[in-house]
Short mmCIF file of C-alpha atoms and ligand atoms in Angstrom, two decimals:
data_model
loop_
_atom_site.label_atom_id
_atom_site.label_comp_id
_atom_site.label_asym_id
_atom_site.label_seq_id
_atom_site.Cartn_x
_atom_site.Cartn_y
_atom_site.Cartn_z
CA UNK A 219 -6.94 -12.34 -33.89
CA UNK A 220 -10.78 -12.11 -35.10
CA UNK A 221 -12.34 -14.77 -33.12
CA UNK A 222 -14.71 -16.99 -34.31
CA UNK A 223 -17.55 -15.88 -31.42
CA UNK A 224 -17.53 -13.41 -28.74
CA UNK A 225 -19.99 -14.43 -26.31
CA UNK A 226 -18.65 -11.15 -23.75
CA UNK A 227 -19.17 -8.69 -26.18
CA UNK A 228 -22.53 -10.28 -27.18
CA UNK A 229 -24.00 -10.22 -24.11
CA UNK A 230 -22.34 -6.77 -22.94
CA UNK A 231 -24.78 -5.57 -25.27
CA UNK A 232 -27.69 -6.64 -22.14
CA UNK A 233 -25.86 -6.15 -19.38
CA UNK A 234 -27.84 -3.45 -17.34
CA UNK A 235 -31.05 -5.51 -18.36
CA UNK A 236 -29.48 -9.07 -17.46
CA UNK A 237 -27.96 -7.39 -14.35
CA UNK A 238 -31.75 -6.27 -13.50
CA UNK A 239 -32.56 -9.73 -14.00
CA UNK A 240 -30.43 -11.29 -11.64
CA UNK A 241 -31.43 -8.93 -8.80
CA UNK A 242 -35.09 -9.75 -9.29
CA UNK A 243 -34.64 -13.68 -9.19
CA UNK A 244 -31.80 -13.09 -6.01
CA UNK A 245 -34.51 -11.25 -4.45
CA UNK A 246 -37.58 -13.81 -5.22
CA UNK A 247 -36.21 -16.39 -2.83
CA UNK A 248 -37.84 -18.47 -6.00
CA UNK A 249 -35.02 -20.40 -8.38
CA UNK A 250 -36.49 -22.72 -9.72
CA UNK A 251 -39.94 -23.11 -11.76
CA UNK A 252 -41.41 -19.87 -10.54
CA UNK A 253 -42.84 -16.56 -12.46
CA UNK A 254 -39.85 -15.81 -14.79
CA UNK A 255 -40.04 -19.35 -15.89
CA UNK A 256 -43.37 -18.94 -16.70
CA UNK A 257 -43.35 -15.86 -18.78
CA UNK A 258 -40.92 -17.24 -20.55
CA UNK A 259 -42.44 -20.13 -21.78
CA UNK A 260 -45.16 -18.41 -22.62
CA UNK A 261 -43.37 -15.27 -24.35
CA UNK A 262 -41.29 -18.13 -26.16
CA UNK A 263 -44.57 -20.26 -27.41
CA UNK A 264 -46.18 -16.78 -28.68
CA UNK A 265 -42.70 -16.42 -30.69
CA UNK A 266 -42.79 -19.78 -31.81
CA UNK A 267 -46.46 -19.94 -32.81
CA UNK A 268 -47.01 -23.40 -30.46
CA UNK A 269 -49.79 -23.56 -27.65
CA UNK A 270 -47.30 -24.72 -25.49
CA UNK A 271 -43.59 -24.04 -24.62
CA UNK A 272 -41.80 -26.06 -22.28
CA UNK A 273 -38.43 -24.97 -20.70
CA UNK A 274 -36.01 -27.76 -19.55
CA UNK A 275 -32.43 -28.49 -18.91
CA UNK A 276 -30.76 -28.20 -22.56
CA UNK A 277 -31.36 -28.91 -26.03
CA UNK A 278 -30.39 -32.53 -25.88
CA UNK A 279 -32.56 -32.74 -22.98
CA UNK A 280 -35.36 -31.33 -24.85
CA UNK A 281 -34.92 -34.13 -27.84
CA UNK A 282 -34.53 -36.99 -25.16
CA UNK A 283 -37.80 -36.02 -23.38
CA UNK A 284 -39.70 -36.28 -26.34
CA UNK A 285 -38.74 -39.05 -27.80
CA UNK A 286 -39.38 -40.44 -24.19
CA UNK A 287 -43.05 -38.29 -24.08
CA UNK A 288 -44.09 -40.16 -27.09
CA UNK A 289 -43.21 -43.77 -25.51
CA UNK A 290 -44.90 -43.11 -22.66
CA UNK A 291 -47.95 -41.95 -24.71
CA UNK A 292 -47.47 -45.23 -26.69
CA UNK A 293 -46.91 -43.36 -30.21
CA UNK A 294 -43.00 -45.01 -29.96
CA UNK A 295 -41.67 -47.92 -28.84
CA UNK A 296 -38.74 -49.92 -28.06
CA UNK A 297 -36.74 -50.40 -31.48
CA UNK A 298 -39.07 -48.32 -33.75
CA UNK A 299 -36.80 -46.63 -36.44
CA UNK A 300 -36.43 -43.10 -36.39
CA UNK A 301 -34.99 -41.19 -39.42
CA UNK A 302 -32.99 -38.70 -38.83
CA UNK A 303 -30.16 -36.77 -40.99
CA UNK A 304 -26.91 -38.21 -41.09
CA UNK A 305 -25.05 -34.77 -41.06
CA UNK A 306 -26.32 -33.29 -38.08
CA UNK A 307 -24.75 -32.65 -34.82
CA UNK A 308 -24.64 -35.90 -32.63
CA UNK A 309 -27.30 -34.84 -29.78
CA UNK A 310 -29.94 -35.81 -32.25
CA UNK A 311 -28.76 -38.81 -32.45
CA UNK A 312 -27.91 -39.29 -29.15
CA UNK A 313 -31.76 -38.26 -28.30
CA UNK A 314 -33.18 -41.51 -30.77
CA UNK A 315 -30.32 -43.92 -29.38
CA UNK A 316 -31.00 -43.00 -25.61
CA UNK A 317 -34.25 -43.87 -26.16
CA UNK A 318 -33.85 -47.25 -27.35
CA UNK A 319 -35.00 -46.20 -30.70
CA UNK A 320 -33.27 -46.94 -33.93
CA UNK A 321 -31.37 -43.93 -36.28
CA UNK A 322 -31.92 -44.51 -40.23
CA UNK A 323 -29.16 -41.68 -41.13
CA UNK A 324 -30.29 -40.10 -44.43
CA UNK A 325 -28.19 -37.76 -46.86
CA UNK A 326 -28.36 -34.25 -47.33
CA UNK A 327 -28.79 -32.21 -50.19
CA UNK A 328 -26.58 -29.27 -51.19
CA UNK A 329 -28.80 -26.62 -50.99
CA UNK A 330 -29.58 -26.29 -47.32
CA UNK A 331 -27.25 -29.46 -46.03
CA UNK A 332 -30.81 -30.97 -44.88
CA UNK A 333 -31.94 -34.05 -45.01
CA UNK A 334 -32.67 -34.74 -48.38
CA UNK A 335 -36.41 -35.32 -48.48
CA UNK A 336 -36.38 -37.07 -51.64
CA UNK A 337 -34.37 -39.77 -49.83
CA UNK A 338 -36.53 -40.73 -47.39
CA UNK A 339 -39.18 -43.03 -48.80
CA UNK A 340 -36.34 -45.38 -49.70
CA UNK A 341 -36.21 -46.18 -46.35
CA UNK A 342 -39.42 -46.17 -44.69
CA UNK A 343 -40.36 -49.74 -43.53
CA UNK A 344 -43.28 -51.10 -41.22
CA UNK A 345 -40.94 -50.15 -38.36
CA UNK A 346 -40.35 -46.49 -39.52
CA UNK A 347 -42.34 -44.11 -37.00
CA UNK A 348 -41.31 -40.67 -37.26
CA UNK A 349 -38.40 -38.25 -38.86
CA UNK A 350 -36.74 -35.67 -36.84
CA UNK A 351 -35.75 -32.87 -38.77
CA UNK A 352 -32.61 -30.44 -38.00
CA UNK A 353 -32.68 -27.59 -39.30
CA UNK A 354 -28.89 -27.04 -39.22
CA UNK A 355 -26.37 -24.23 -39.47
CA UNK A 356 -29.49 -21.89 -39.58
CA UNK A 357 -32.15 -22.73 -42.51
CA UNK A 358 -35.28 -25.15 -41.99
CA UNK A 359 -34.95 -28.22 -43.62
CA UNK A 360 -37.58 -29.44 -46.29
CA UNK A 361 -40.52 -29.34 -43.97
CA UNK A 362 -43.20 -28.81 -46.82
CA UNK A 363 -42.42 -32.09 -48.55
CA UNK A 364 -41.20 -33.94 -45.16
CA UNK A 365 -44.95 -33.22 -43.91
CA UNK A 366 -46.57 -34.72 -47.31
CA UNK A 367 -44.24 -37.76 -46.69
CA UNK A 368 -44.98 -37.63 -43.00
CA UNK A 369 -48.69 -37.86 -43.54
CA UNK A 370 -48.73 -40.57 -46.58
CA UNK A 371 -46.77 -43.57 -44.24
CA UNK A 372 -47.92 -41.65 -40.79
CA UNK A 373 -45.66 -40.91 -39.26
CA UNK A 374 -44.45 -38.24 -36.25
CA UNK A 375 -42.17 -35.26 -37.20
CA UNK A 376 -40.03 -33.67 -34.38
CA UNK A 377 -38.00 -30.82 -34.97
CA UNK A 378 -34.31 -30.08 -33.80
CA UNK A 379 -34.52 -26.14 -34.16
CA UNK A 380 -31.16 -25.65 -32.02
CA UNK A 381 -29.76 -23.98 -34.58
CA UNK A 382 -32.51 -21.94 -36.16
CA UNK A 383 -34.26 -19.35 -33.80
CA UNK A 384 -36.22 -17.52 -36.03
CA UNK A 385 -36.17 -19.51 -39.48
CA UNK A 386 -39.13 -19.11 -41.30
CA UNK A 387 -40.60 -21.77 -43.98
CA UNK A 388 -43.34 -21.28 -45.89
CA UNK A 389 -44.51 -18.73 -43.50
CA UNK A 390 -44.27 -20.22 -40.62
CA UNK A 391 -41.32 -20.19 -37.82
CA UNK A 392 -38.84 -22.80 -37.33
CA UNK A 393 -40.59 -24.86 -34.42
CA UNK A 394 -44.17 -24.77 -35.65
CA UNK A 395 -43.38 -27.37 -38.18
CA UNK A 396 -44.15 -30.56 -36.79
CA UNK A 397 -45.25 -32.55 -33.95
CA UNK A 398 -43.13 -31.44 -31.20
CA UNK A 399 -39.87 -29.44 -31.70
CA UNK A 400 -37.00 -29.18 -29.56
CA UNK A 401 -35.09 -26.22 -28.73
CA UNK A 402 -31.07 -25.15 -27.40
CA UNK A 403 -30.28 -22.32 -24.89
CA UNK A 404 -26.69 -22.82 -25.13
CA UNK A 405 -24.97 -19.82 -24.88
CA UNK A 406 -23.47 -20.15 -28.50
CA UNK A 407 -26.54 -20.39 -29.97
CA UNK A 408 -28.82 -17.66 -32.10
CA UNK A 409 -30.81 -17.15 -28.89
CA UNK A 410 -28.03 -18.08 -26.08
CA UNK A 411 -28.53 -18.22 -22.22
CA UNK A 412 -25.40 -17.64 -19.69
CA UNK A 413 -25.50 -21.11 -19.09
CA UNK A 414 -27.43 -24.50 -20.28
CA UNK A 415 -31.18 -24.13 -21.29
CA UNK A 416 -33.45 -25.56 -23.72
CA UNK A 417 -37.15 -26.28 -24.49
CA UNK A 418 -40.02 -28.06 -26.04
CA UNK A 419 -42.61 -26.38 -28.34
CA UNK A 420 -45.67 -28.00 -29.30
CA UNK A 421 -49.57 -27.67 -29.83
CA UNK A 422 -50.42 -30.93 -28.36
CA UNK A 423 -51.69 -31.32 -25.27
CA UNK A 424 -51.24 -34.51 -24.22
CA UNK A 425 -47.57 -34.24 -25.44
CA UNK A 426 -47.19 -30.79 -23.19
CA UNK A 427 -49.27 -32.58 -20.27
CA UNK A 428 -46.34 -35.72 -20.24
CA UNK A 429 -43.40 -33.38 -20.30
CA UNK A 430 -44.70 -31.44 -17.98
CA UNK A 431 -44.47 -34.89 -15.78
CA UNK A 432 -40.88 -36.03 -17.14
CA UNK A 433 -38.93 -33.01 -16.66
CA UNK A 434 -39.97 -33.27 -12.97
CA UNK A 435 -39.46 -36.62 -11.99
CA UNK A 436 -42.07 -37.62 -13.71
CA UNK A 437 -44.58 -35.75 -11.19
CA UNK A 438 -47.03 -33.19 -11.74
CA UNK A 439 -48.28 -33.71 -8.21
CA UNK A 440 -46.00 -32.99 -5.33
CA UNK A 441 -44.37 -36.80 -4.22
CA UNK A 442 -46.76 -38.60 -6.80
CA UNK A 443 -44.73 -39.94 -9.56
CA UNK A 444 -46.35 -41.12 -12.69
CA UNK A 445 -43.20 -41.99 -14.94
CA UNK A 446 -39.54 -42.79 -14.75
CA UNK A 447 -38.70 -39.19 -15.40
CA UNK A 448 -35.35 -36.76 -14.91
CA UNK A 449 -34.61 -33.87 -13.00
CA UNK A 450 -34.79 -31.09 -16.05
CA UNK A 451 -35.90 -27.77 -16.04
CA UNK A 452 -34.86 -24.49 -17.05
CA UNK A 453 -33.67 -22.61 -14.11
CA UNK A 454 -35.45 -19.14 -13.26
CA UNK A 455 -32.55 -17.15 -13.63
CA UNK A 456 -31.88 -18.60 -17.66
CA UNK A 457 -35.44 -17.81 -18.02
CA UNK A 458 -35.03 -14.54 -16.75
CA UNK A 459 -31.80 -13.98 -19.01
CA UNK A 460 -33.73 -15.67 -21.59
CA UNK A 461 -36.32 -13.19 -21.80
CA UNK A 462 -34.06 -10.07 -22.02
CA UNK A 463 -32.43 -11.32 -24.66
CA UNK A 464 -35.56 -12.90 -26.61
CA UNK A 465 -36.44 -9.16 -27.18
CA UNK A 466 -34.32 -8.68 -29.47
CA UNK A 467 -33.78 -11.96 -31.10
CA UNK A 468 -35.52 -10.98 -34.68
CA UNK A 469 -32.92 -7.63 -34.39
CA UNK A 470 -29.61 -9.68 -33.62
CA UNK A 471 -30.97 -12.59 -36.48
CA UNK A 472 -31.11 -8.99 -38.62
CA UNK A 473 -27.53 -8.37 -37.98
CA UNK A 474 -26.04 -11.68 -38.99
CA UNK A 475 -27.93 -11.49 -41.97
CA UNK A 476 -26.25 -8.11 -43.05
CA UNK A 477 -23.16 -9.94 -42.34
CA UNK A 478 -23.88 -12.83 -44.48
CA UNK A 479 -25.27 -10.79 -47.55
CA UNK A 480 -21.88 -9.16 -47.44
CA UNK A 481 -20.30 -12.50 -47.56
CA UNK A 482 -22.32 -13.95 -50.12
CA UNK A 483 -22.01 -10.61 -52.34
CA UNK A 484 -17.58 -10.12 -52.38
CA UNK A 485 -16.48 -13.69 -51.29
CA UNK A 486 -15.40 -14.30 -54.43
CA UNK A 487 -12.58 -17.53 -55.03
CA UNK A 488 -13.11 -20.48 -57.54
CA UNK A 489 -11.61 -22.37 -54.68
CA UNK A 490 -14.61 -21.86 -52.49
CA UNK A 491 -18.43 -22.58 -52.76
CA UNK A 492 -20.48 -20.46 -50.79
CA UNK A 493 -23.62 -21.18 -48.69
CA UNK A 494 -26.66 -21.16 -50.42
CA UNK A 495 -30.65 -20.20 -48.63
CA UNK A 496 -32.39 -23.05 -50.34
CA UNK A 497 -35.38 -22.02 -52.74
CA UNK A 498 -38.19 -23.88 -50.36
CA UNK A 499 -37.10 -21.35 -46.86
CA UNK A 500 -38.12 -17.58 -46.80
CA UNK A 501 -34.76 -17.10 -44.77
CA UNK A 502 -31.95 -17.88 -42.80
CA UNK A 503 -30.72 -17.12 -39.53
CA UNK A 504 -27.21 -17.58 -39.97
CA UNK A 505 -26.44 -19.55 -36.89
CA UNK A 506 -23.12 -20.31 -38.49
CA UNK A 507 -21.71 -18.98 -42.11
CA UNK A 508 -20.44 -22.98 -43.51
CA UNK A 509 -18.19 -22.54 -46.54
CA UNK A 510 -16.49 -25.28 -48.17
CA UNK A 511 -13.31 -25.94 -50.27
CA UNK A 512 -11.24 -29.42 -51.46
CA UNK A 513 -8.37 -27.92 -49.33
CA UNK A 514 -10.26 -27.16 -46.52
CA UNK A 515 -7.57 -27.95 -44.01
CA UNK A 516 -4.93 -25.90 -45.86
CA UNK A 517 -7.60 -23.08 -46.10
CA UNK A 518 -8.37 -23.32 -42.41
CA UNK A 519 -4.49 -23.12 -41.96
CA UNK A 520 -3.91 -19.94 -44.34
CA UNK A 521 -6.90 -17.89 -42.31
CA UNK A 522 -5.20 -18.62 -39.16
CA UNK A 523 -1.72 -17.66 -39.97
CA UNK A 524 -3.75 -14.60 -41.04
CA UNK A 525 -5.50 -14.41 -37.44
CA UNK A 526 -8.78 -15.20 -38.26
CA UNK A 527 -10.42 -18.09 -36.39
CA UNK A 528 -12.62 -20.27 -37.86
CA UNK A 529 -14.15 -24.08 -36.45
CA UNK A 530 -15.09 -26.79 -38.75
CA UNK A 531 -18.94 -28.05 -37.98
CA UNK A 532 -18.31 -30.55 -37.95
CA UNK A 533 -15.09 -32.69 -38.42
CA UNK A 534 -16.28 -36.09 -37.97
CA UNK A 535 -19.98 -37.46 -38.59
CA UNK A 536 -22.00 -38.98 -36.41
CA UNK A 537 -22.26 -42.63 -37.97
CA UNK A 538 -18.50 -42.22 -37.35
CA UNK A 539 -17.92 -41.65 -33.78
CA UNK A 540 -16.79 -44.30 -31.63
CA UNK A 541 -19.92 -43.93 -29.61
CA UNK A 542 -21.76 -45.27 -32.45
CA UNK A 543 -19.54 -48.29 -33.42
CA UNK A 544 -22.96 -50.24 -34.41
CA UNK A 545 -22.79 -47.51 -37.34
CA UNK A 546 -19.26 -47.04 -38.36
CA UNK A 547 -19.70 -49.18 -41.49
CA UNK A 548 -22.36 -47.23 -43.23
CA UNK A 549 -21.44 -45.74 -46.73
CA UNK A 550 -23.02 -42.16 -46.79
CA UNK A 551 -20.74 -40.37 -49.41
CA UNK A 552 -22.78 -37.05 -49.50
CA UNK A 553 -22.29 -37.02 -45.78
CA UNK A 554 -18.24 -37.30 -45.83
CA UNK A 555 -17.63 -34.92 -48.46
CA UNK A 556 -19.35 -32.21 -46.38
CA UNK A 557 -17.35 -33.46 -43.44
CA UNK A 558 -13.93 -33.19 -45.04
CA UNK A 559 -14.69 -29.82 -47.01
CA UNK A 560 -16.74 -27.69 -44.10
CA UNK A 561 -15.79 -24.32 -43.10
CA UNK A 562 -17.22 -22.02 -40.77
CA UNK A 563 -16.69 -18.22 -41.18
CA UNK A 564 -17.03 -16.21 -37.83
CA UNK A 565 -20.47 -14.48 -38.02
CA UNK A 566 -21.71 -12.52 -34.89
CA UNK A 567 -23.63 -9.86 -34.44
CA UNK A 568 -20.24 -7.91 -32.60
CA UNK A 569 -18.22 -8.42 -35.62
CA UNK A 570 -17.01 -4.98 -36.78
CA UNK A 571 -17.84 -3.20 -40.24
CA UNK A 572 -13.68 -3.35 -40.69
CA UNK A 573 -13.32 -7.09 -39.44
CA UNK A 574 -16.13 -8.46 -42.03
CA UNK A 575 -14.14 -6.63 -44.70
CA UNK A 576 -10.53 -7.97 -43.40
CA UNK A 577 -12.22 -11.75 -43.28
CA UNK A 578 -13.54 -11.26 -47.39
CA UNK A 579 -10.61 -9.77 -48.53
CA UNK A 580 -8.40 -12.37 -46.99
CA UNK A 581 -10.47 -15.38 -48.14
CA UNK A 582 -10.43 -13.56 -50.90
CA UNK A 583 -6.63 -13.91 -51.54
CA UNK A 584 -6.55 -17.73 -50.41
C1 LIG B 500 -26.48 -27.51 -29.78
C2 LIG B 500 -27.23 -28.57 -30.47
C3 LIG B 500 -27.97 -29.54 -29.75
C4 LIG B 500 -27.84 -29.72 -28.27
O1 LIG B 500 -28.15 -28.63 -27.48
P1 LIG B 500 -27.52 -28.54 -26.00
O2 LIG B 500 -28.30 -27.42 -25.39
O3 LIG B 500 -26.08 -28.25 -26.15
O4 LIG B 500 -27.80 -29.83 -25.33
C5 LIG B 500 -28.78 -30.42 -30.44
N1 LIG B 500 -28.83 -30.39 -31.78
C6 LIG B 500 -28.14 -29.51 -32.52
C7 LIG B 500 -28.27 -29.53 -34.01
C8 LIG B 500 -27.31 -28.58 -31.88
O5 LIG B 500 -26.60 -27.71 -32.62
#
């Protein structure tokens, strides 16, 4: 069976450096917020091209706190409508909805699977106060004409770059895009920790100042407490992992795109439309390989009896979830035909030479 990730074999690859790790934070007596921590946040912001990095307890964590950051600094309040893609994963929804904010889902288009940017003015009313972006499966959304539109009504822009370590758009890195962009450490991800992690990237200081605050109880004094804020920080051995493997991010992000060039050059099948990098991004980071086909689930059945694994990103849609009744009705027909036709391929920077040919060959003969 090719599996669809490997997550031993990928971080095998660090394990006398990660083991190294471990020994120095066992020996700091220091597990939480100390030096590792640190120079990680700092190694991360000099990656990302913010001021300011900010680690805390996941990616969902990251999109909740600054959704919250911006209510405390009075940019957002209570039932201000965010927009926000409608095919996306349902954290960053979650992240508007926790906050007492209001999700306008928008469409995608077809050549990235972003929000499509020339849907958004539609939409924008008096209560509209900022879009947050995903840049999903691996490729920055529209962020050159989601600024101009940004700007015109003024409005925020956050970022959910959990699947796009390392995109670039027009020059600049997934991240460095917007307002304030949030970040995943899940161990699936591009850049993946051995556990949960996440953080918050920005160049604004007030912005850093109040998550500084919220991801500590709301204190940046010892015992004086200036928000309602949650316990959520990145731990100091993540950060430790975090940096070993941050090394070698741009390498690994190399690797999966040899993989997908191979893919995109000999999958060849009328039955099957292939990802596309979208003319407005100078990359992708392949964070998952999404084909799709009418007879998806019959496809997904054929590669399996042929023992390769593959996981469908994602099978229902947000606005359809049961934890979002209020939004079950909405007609988003762009959004359901990606939902029923998706297909992810495994891509990972352990798949073998042999393996990539075996998965093209066979989807091939589908
Ligand atoms: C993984 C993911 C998140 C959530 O990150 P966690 O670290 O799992 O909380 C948010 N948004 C998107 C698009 C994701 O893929």
């Amino acid at each position: 069976m090719i599996s669809f990730l490997d997550l031993k074999s990928i971080n095998r690859l660090y394990e006398s450096s990660l083991k190294k790790s471990f020994q120095e934070v066992l020996d700091s007596g220091w597990y939480i917020m100390g030096e590792k921590l640190q120079e990680f946040e700092k190694e991360f912001a000099s990656f990302v091209g913010t001021k300011y990095c900010i680690g805390v307890g996941s990616g969902l964590d990251a999109l909740k706190i600054i959704f919250k950051a911006y209510k405390e600094l009075s940019l957002l309040k209570d039932f201000d409508q965010v927009l926000v893609p409608a095919n996306t994963y349902i954290a960053s929804i979650i992240s508007i909805v926790e906050n007492n904010l209001t999700p306008i889902f928008i469409e995608p288009e077809f050549d990235s699977y972003n929000i499509d940017p020339n849907k958004i003015e539609d939409k924008i009313t008096n209560k509209t106060k900022a879009i947050l972006a995903v840049h999903l499966y691996g490729q920055c959304a529209n962020m050159k004409k989601i600024n101009t539109i940004a700007k015109k009504y003024n409005l925020l822009v956050i970022e959910d770059v959990a699947q796009a370590h390392g995109a670039l758009h027009d020059n600049k890195l997934a991240g460095s895009l917007s307002n304030a962009s949030a970040f995943s450490f899940y161990p699936g991800k591009n850049l993946g920790a051995l556990g949960d992690g996440g953080a918050v990237c920005s160049s604004d200081e007030s912005l850093k100042e109040t998550i500084l605050a919220l991801r500590n109880y709301g204190s940046k004094k010892k015992y004086e407490n200036i928000y309602i804020g949650y316990n959520s920080r990145l731990d100091e051995l993540q950060a430790a992992f975090l940096l070993v493997k941050l090394k070698k991010l741009k390498e690994i992000n190399q690797k999966r795109d040899d993989i997908a060039k191979r893919y995109l050059n000999s999958i060849k099948n009328p039955k099957i439309t292939l990802p596309k990098i979208a003319s407005f991004n100078d990359n992708h980071v392949w964070h998952l390989f999404v084909i799709r086909s009418k007879d998806r689930d019959n496809l997904q059945k054929y590669l399996s009896k042929n023992k390769i694994q593959t996981q469908i990103h994602y099978p229902i849609a947000p606005h359809k979830q049961k934890a979002l009744k209020k939004y079950n009705s909405l007609d988003l027909p762009l959004t359901k035909k990606l939902h029923d036709e998706v297909l992810s391929l495994p891509l990972h920077e352990c798949l073998k030479d042999s393996e990539v040919e075996y998965i093209i060959k066979t989807v091939n003969g589908f």
